[in-house]
Amino acid sequence: MKAFIRTTALAAIFAGLTFAQGPLRPRGSGGTPPDPATMIAHKVERLTTLLDLTSAQASQITTILTNAQAASSSIRASLDTNHTSLETAVTSNNTATIDQVTAAIGMLQGQLLGVHSKAEAAVYALLTSTQQTKLSTLGGVGLLGSGGGPGRGFGGPPHP
């Protein structure tokens, strides 16, 4: 039971990390958000500060997050396309297309969650038991991110 609670807490924490990268500037303020590599570097710096990561751990976590970001980028692109199609279907009252596109969005969000969850598991496996305990005690949703919604992981833009 304790392991289940720890795993659930970790999943919630990393969900914040992976789904929380909304705009880093007020809407309409111009400029561009940081690139994914910069955001990953910031996440690793934060984890290093919070958990006293070794340089080897930080390097491995950077690789894990970079690979997950790359794996999720095509999924996020497909989500964006499907959200645009959904808006069109809604405004034209095309219920058949709405059903089809929402099913596709659900499948893509599941794939994205799978990519993120595998990355979380790989990061957690790199931590020592002391670091895992510290993560659990520091924890709660928002430790590594500020909340968000599906499809916003690893620096992805929010969906319209």
mmCIF file with all atom_site columns, C-alpha atoms in Angstrom:
data_model
loop_
_atom_site.group_PDB
_atom_site.id
_atom_site.type_symbol
_atom_site.label_atom_id
_atom_site.label_alt_id
_atom_site.label_comp_id
_atom_site.label_asym_id
_atom_site.label_entity_id
_atom_site.label_seq_id
_atom_site.pdbx_PDB_ins_code
_atom_site.Cartn_x
_atom_site.Cartn_y
_atom_site.Cartn_z
_atom_site.occupancy
_atom_site.B_iso_or_equiv
_atom_site.pdbx_formal_charge
_atom_site.auth_seq_id
_atom_site.auth_comp_id
_atom_site.auth_asym_id
_atom_site.auth_atom_id
_atom_site.pdbx_PDB_model_num
ATOM 1   C CA . MET A 1 1   ? 0.000   0.000  0.000   1.00 0.00 ? 1   MET A CA 1
ATOM 2   C CA . LYS A 1 2   ? 2.871   2.354  0.858   1.00 0.00 ? 2   LYS A CA 1
ATOM 3   C CA . ALA A 1 3   ? 4.463   1.691  -2.526  1.00 0.00 ? 3   ALA A CA 1
ATOM 4   C CA . PHE A 1 4   ? 1.146   2.418  -4.236  1.00 0.00 ? 4   PHE A CA 1
ATOM 5   C CA . ILE A 1 5   ? 0.793   5.745  -2.430  1.00 0.00 ? 5   ILE A CA 1
ATOM 6   C CA . ARG A 1 6   ? 4.396   6.659  -3.253  1.00 0.00 ? 6   ARG A CA 1
ATOM 7   C CA . THR A 1 7   ? 3.899   5.749  -6.910  1.00 0.00 ? 7   THR A CA 1
ATOM 8   C CA . THR A 1 8   ? 0.649   7.703  -7.080  1.00 0.00 ? 8   THR A CA 1
ATOM 9   C CA . ALA A 1 9   ? 2.281   10.755 -5.488  1.00 0.00 ? 9   ALA A CA 1
ATOM 10  C CA . LEU A 1 10  ? 5.199   10.531 -7.888  1.00 0.00 ? 10  LEU A CA 1
ATOM 11  C CA . ALA A 1 11  ? 2.865   10.235 -10.850 1.00 0.00 ? 11  ALA A CA 1
ATOM 12  C CA . ALA A 1 12  ? 0.991   13.337 -9.704  1.00 0.00 ? 12  ALA A CA 1
ATOM 13  C CA . ILE A 1 13  ? 4.222   15.263 -9.255  1.00 0.00 ? 13  ILE A CA 1
ATOM 14  C CA . PHE A 1 14  ? 5.599   14.305 -12.624 1.00 0.00 ? 14  PHE A CA 1
ATOM 15  C CA . ALA A 1 15  ? 2.230   14.901 -14.259 1.00 0.00 ? 15  ALA A CA 1
ATOM 16  C CA . GLY A 1 16  ? 2.630   18.482 -13.109 1.00 0.00 ? 16  GLY A CA 1
ATOM 17  C CA . LEU A 1 17  ? 6.109   18.449 -14.620 1.00 0.00 ? 17  LEU A CA 1
ATOM 18  C CA . THR A 1 18  ? 5.042   16.991 -17.925 1.00 0.00 ? 18  THR A CA 1
ATOM 19  C CA . PHE A 1 19  ? 1.700   18.688 -18.418 1.00 0.00 ? 19  PHE A CA 1
ATOM 20  C CA . ALA A 1 20  ? 2.378   22.085 -16.916 1.00 0.00 ? 20  ALA A CA 1
ATOM 21  C CA . GLN A 1 21  ? 4.370   23.955 -19.470 1.00 0.00 ? 21  GLN A CA 1
ATOM 22  C CA . GLY A 1 22  ? 1.873   26.558 -20.532 1.00 0.00 ? 22  GLY A CA 1
ATOM 23  C CA . PRO A 1 23  ? 2.912   29.967 -21.789 1.00 0.00 ? 23  PRO A CA 1
ATOM 24  C CA . LEU A 1 24  ? 5.782   31.489 -19.842 1.00 0.00 ? 24  LEU A CA 1
ATOM 25  C CA . ARG A 1 25  ? 4.671   34.977 -20.769 1.00 0.00 ? 25  ARG A CA 1
ATOM 26  C CA . PRO A 1 26  ? 1.323   36.735 -20.675 1.00 0.00 ? 26  PRO A CA 1
ATOM 27  C CA . ARG A 1 27  ? -0.748  36.130 -23.769 1.00 0.00 ? 27  ARG A CA 1
ATOM 28  C CA . GLY A 1 28  ? -0.346  38.859 -26.314 1.00 0.00 ? 28  GLY A CA 1
ATOM 29  C CA . SER A 1 29  ? 2.942   40.043 -24.830 1.00 0.00 ? 29  SER A CA 1
ATOM 30  C CA . GLY A 1 30  ? 4.972   38.994 -27.875 1.00 0.00 ? 30  GLY A CA 1
ATOM 31  C CA . GLY A 1 31  ? 8.237   37.137 -27.729 1.00 0.00 ? 31  GLY A CA 1
ATOM 32  C CA . THR A 1 32  ? 8.714   33.424 -27.896 1.00 0.00 ? 32  THR A CA 1
ATOM 33  C CA . PRO A 1 33  ? 8.714   30.833 -25.145 1.00 0.00 ? 33  PRO A CA 1
ATOM 34  C CA . PRO A 1 34  ? 11.955  28.994 -24.381 1.00 0.00 ? 34  PRO A CA 1
ATOM 35  C CA . ASP A 1 35  ? 12.782  26.075 -26.616 1.00 0.00 ? 35  ASP A CA 1
ATOM 36  C CA . PRO A 1 36  ? 12.222  22.531 -25.268 1.00 0.00 ? 36  PRO A CA 1
ATOM 37  C CA . ALA A 1 37  ? 15.918  22.019 -24.499 1.00 0.00 ? 37  ALA A CA 1
ATOM 38  C CA . THR A 1 38  ? 15.954  25.129 -22.296 1.00 0.00 ? 38  THR A CA 1
ATOM 39  C CA . MET A 1 39  ? 12.801  24.034 -20.480 1.00 0.00 ? 39  MET A CA 1
ATOM 40  C CA . ILE A 1 40  ? 14.255  20.566 -19.916 1.00 0.00 ? 40  ILE A CA 1
ATOM 41  C CA . ALA A 1 41  ? 17.461  22.130 -18.571 1.00 0.00 ? 41  ALA A CA 1
ATOM 42  C CA . HIS A 1 42  ? 15.390  24.191 -16.120 1.00 0.00 ? 42  HIS A CA 1
ATOM 43  C CA . LYS A 1 43  ? 13.485  21.093 -14.977 1.00 0.00 ? 43  LYS A CA 1
ATOM 44  C CA . VAL A 1 44  ? 16.725  19.190 -14.414 1.00 0.00 ? 44  VAL A CA 1
ATOM 45  C CA . GLU A 1 45  ? 18.206  22.153 -12.507 1.00 0.00 ? 45  GLU A CA 1
ATOM 46  C CA . ARG A 1 46  ? 15.139  22.213 -10.284 1.00 0.00 ? 46  ARG A CA 1
ATOM 47  C CA . LEU A 1 47  ? 15.309  18.458 -9.660  1.00 0.00 ? 47  LEU A CA 1
ATOM 48  C CA . THR A 1 48  ? 19.026  18.781 -8.926  1.00 0.00 ? 48  THR A CA 1
ATOM 49  C CA . THR A 1 49  ? 18.356  21.471 -6.336  1.00 0.00 ? 49  THR A CA 1
ATOM 50  C CA . LEU A 1 50  ? 15.441  19.639 -4.736  1.00 0.00 ? 50  LEU A CA 1
ATOM 51  C CA . LEU A 1 51  ? 16.883  16.128 -4.717  1.00 0.00 ? 51  LEU A CA 1
ATOM 52  C CA . ASP A 1 52  ? 20.655  16.666 -4.728  1.00 0.00 ? 52  ASP A CA 1
ATOM 53  C CA . LEU A 1 53  ? 21.081  14.819 -8.006  1.00 0.00 ? 53  LEU A CA 1
ATOM 54  C CA . THR A 1 54  ? 24.534  13.697 -9.013  1.00 0.00 ? 54  THR A CA 1
ATOM 55  C CA . SER A 1 55  ? 25.881  14.969 -12.319 1.00 0.00 ? 55  SER A CA 1
ATOM 56  C CA . ALA A 1 56  ? 25.408  11.466 -13.760 1.00 0.00 ? 56  ALA A CA 1
ATOM 57  C CA . GLN A 1 57  ? 21.753  11.442 -12.675 1.00 0.00 ? 57  GLN A CA 1
ATOM 58  C CA . ALA A 1 58  ? 21.196  14.931 -14.090 1.00 0.00 ? 58  ALA A CA 1
ATOM 59  C CA . SER A 1 59  ? 22.709  13.861 -17.402 1.00 0.00 ? 59  SER A CA 1
ATOM 60  C CA . GLN A 1 60  ? 20.586  10.709 -17.581 1.00 0.00 ? 60  GLN A CA 1
ATOM 61  C CA . ILE A 1 61  ? 17.413  12.618 -16.674 1.00 0.00 ? 61  ILE A CA 1
ATOM 62  C CA . THR A 1 62  ? 18.184  15.191 -19.361 1.00 0.00 ? 62  THR A CA 1
ATOM 63  C CA . THR A 1 63  ? 18.456  12.369 -21.894 1.00 0.00 ? 63  THR A CA 1
ATOM 64  C CA . ILE A 1 64  ? 15.202  10.771 -20.694 1.00 0.00 ? 64  ILE A CA 1
ATOM 65  C CA . LEU A 1 65  ? 13.270  14.044 -20.883 1.00 0.00 ? 65  LEU A CA 1
ATOM 66  C CA . THR A 1 66  ? 14.788  14.948 -24.255 1.00 0.00 ? 66  THR A CA 1
ATOM 67  C CA . ASN A 1 67  ? 13.809  11.568 -25.698 1.00 0.00 ? 67  ASN A CA 1
ATOM 68  C CA . ALA A 1 68  ? 10.296  11.879 -24.269 1.00 0.00 ? 68  ALA A CA 1
ATOM 69  C CA . GLN A 1 69  ? 9.942   15.378 -25.707 1.00 0.00 ? 69  GLN A CA 1
ATOM 70  C CA . ALA A 1 70  ? 11.007  14.101 -29.120 1.00 0.00 ? 70  ALA A CA 1
ATOM 71  C CA . ALA A 1 71  ? 8.614   11.150 -28.899 1.00 0.00 ? 71  ALA A CA 1
ATOM 72  C CA . SER A 1 72  ? 5.741   13.394 -27.895 1.00 0.00 ? 72  SER A CA 1
ATOM 73  C CA . SER A 1 73  ? 6.259   16.130 -30.499 1.00 0.00 ? 73  SER A CA 1
ATOM 74  C CA . SER A 1 74  ? 4.541   14.274 -33.355 1.00 0.00 ? 74  SER A CA 1
ATOM 75  C CA . ILE A 1 75  ? 1.696   13.303 -31.029 1.00 0.00 ? 75  ILE A CA 1
ATOM 76  C CA . ARG A 1 76  ? 1.249   16.944 -30.016 1.00 0.00 ? 76  ARG A CA 1
ATOM 77  C CA . ALA A 1 77  ? 1.251   17.975 -33.692 1.00 0.00 ? 77  ALA A CA 1
ATOM 78  C CA . SER A 1 78  ? -1.498  15.437 -34.396 1.00 0.00 ? 78  SER A CA 1
ATOM 79  C CA . LEU A 1 79  ? -3.442  16.705 -31.384 1.00 0.00 ? 79  LEU A CA 1
ATOM 80  C CA . ASP A 1 80  ? -3.229  20.261 -32.693 1.00 0.00 ? 80  ASP A CA 1
ATOM 81  C CA . THR A 1 81  ? -4.505  19.151 -36.106 1.00 0.00 ? 81  THR A CA 1
ATOM 82  C CA . ASN A 1 82  ? -7.367  17.202 -34.525 1.00 0.00 ? 82  ASN A CA 1
ATOM 83  C CA . HIS A 1 83  ? -8.350  20.129 -32.300 1.00 0.00 ? 83  HIS A CA 1
ATOM 84  C CA . THR A 1 84  ? -8.572  22.332 -35.389 1.00 0.00 ? 84  THR A CA 1
ATOM 85  C CA . SER A 1 85  ? -10.716 19.693 -37.105 1.00 0.00 ? 85  SER A CA 1
ATOM 86  C CA . LEU A 1 86  ? -12.913 19.506 -34.025 1.00 0.00 ? 86  LEU A CA 1
ATOM 87  C CA . GLU A 1 87  ? -13.491 23.254 -34.036 1.00 0.00 ? 87  GLU A CA 1
ATOM 88  C CA . THR A 1 88  ? -14.502 23.057 -37.693 1.00 0.00 ? 88  THR A CA 1
ATOM 89  C CA . ALA A 1 89  ? -16.837 20.135 -37.004 1.00 0.00 ? 89  ALA A CA 1
ATOM 90  C CA . VAL A 1 90  ? -18.448 21.953 -34.084 1.00 0.00 ? 90  VAL A CA 1
ATOM 91  C CA . THR A 1 91  ? -19.048 25.154 -36.039 1.00 0.00 ? 91  THR A CA 1
ATOM 92  C CA . SER A 1 92  ? -20.569 23.179 -38.922 1.00 0.00 ? 92  SER A CA 1
ATOM 93  C CA . ASN A 1 93  ? -22.614 20.917 -36.599 1.00 0.00 ? 93  ASN A CA 1
ATOM 94  C CA . ASN A 1 94  ? -21.025 17.819 -38.134 1.00 0.00 ? 94  ASN A CA 1
ATOM 95  C CA . THR A 1 95  ? -21.745 15.309 -35.370 1.00 0.00 ? 95  THR A CA 1
ATOM 96  C CA . ALA A 1 96  ? -20.241 12.339 -37.205 1.00 0.00 ? 96  ALA A CA 1
ATOM 97  C CA . THR A 1 97  ? -16.913 14.145 -37.537 1.00 0.00 ? 97  THR A CA 1
ATOM 98  C CA . ILE A 1 98  ? -17.136 15.293 -33.912 1.00 0.00 ? 98  ILE A CA 1
ATOM 99  C CA . ASP A 1 99  ? -17.414 11.650 -32.826 1.00 0.00 ? 99  ASP A CA 1
ATOM 100 C CA . GLN A 1 100 ? -14.542 10.587 -35.057 1.00 0.00 ? 100 GLN A CA 1
ATOM 101 C CA . VAL A 1 101 ? -12.194 13.425 -34.081 1.00 0.00 ? 101 VAL A CA 1
ATOM 102 C CA . THR A 1 102 ? -12.882 13.238 -30.352 1.00 0.00 ? 102 THR A CA 1
ATOM 103 C CA . ALA A 1 103 ? -12.110 9.517  -30.423 1.00 0.00 ? 103 ALA A CA 1
ATOM 104 C CA . ALA A 1 104 ? -8.816  10.273 -32.177 1.00 0.00 ? 104 ALA A CA 1
ATOM 105 C CA . ILE A 1 105 ? -8.006  13.004 -29.627 1.00 0.00 ? 105 ILE A CA 1
ATOM 106 C CA . GLY A 1 106 ? -8.646  10.578 -26.782 1.00 0.00 ? 106 GLY A CA 1
ATOM 107 C CA . MET A 1 107 ? -6.337  8.009  -28.332 1.00 0.00 ? 107 MET A CA 1
ATOM 108 C CA . LEU A 1 108 ? -3.587  10.590 -28.882 1.00 0.00 ? 108 LEU A CA 1
ATOM 109 C CA . GLN A 1 109 ? -3.892  11.899 -25.334 1.00 0.00 ? 109 GLN A CA 1
ATOM 110 C CA . GLY A 1 110 ? -3.523  8.322  -24.111 1.00 0.00 ? 110 GLY A CA 1
ATOM 111 C CA . GLN A 1 111 ? -0.377  7.902  -26.200 1.00 0.00 ? 111 GLN A CA 1
ATOM 112 C CA . LEU A 1 112 ? 1.020   11.153 -24.837 1.00 0.00 ? 112 LEU A CA 1
ATOM 113 C CA . LEU A 1 113 ? 0.274   10.070 -21.279 1.00 0.00 ? 113 LEU A CA 1
ATOM 114 C CA . GLY A 1 114 ? 2.067   6.798  -21.986 1.00 0.00 ? 114 GLY A CA 1
ATOM 115 C CA . VAL A 1 115 ? 5.195   8.602  -23.221 1.00 0.00 ? 115 VAL A CA 1
ATOM 116 C CA . HIS A 1 116 ? 5.192   10.868 -20.176 1.00 0.00 ? 116 HIS A CA 1
ATOM 117 C CA . SER A 1 117 ? 4.529   8.038  -17.731 1.00 0.00 ? 117 SER A CA 1
ATOM 118 C CA . LYS A 1 118 ? 7.394   5.982  -19.122 1.00 0.00 ? 118 LYS A CA 1
ATOM 119 C CA . ALA A 1 119 ? 9.697   8.980  -18.743 1.00 0.00 ? 119 ALA A CA 1
ATOM 120 C CA . GLU A 1 120 ? 8.521   9.473  -15.156 1.00 0.00 ? 120 GLU A CA 1
ATOM 121 C CA . ALA A 1 121 ? 9.154   5.817  -14.389 1.00 0.00 ? 121 ALA A CA 1
ATOM 122 C CA . ALA A 1 122 ? 12.646  6.002  -15.878 1.00 0.00 ? 122 ALA A CA 1
ATOM 123 C CA . VAL A 1 123 ? 13.470  9.133  -13.852 1.00 0.00 ? 123 VAL A CA 1
ATOM 124 C CA . TYR A 1 124 ? 12.114  7.592  -10.660 1.00 0.00 ? 124 TYR A CA 1
ATOM 125 C CA . ALA A 1 125 ? 14.179  4.447  -11.232 1.00 0.00 ? 125 ALA A CA 1
ATOM 126 C CA . LEU A 1 126 ? 17.351  6.574  -11.355 1.00 0.00 ? 126 LEU A CA 1
ATOM 127 C CA . LEU A 1 127 ? 16.735  8.044  -7.918  1.00 0.00 ? 127 LEU A CA 1
ATOM 128 C CA . THR A 1 128 ? 18.182  6.579  -4.768  1.00 0.00 ? 128 THR A CA 1
ATOM 129 C CA . SER A 1 129 ? 15.740  5.466  -2.085  1.00 0.00 ? 129 SER A CA 1
ATOM 130 C CA . THR A 1 130 ? 16.656  8.606  -0.121  1.00 0.00 ? 130 THR A CA 1
ATOM 131 C CA . GLN A 1 131 ? 15.848  10.793 -3.125  1.00 0.00 ? 131 GLN A CA 1
ATOM 132 C CA . GLN A 1 132 ? 12.600  8.904  -3.717  1.00 0.00 ? 132 GLN A CA 1
ATOM 133 C CA . THR A 1 133 ? 11.605  9.497  -0.096  1.00 0.00 ? 133 THR A CA 1
ATOM 134 C CA . LYS A 1 134 ? 12.554  13.169 -0.321  1.00 0.00 ? 134 LYS A CA 1
ATOM 135 C CA . LEU A 1 135 ? 10.517  13.518 -3.507  1.00 0.00 ? 135 LEU A CA 1
ATOM 136 C CA . SER A 1 136 ? 7.513   12.016 -1.739  1.00 0.00 ? 136 SER A CA 1
ATOM 137 C CA . THR A 1 137 ? 7.874   14.275 1.298   1.00 0.00 ? 137 THR A CA 1
ATOM 138 C CA . LEU A 1 138 ? 8.423   17.434 -0.762  1.00 0.00 ? 138 LEU A CA 1
ATOM 139 C CA . GLY A 1 139 ? 5.681   16.428 -3.049  1.00 0.00 ? 139 GLY A CA 1
ATOM 140 C CA . GLY A 1 140 ? 2.282   17.186 -4.016  1.00 0.00 ? 140 GLY A CA 1
ATOM 141 C CA . VAL A 1 141 ? 0.939   18.329 -7.305  1.00 0.00 ? 141 VAL A CA 1
ATOM 142 C CA . GLY A 1 142 ? 2.749   21.400 -8.483  1.00 0.00 ? 142 GLY A CA 1
ATOM 143 C CA . LEU A 1 143 ? 6.182   20.561 -7.091  1.00 0.00 ? 143 LEU A CA 1
ATOM 144 C CA . LEU A 1 144 ? 7.690   20.429 -10.560 1.00 0.00 ? 144 LEU A CA 1
ATOM 145 C CA . GLY A 1 145 ? 4.995   22.220 -12.517 1.00 0.00 ? 145 GLY A CA 1
ATOM 146 C CA . SER A 1 146 ? 1.937   24.354 -12.031 1.00 0.00 ? 146 SER A CA 1
ATOM 147 C CA . GLY A 1 147 ? -0.859  22.153 -13.279 1.00 0.00 ? 147 GLY A CA 1
ATOM 148 C CA . GLY A 1 148 ? -2.253  22.044 -16.776 1.00 0.00 ? 148 GLY A CA 1
ATOM 149 C CA . GLY A 1 149 ? -4.049  19.758 -19.086 1.00 0.00 ? 149 GLY A CA 1
ATOM 150 C CA . PRO A 1 150 ? -3.479  16.946 -21.525 1.00 0.00 ? 150 PRO A CA 1
ATOM 151 C CA . GLY A 1 151 ? -1.256  17.620 -24.465 1.00 0.00 ? 151 GLY A CA 1
ATOM 152 C CA . ARG A 1 152 ? 0.827   20.296 -22.778 1.00 0.00 ? 152 ARG A CA 1
ATOM 153 C CA . GLY A 1 153 ? 3.817   18.199 -21.824 1.00 0.00 ? 153 GLY A CA 1
ATOM 154 C CA . PHE A 1 154 ? 7.470   19.008 -22.385 1.00 0.00 ? 154 PHE A CA 1
ATOM 155 C CA . GLY A 1 155 ? 6.811   22.542 -23.467 1.00 0.00 ? 155 GLY A CA 1
ATOM 156 C CA . GLY A 1 156 ? 3.941   21.869 -25.807 1.00 0.00 ? 156 GLY A CA 1
ATOM 157 C CA . PRO A 1 157 ? 1.510   24.703 -26.374 1.00 0.00 ? 157 PRO A CA 1
ATOM 158 C CA . PRO A 1 158 ? -1.949  24.607 -24.892 1.00 0.00 ? 158 PRO A CA 1
ATOM 159 C CA . HIS A 1 159 ? -4.624  23.441 -27.269 1.00 0.00 ? 159 HIS A CA 1
ATOM 160 C CA . PRO A 1 160 ? -7.186  25.949 -28.526 1.00 0.00 ? 160 PRO A CA 1
#
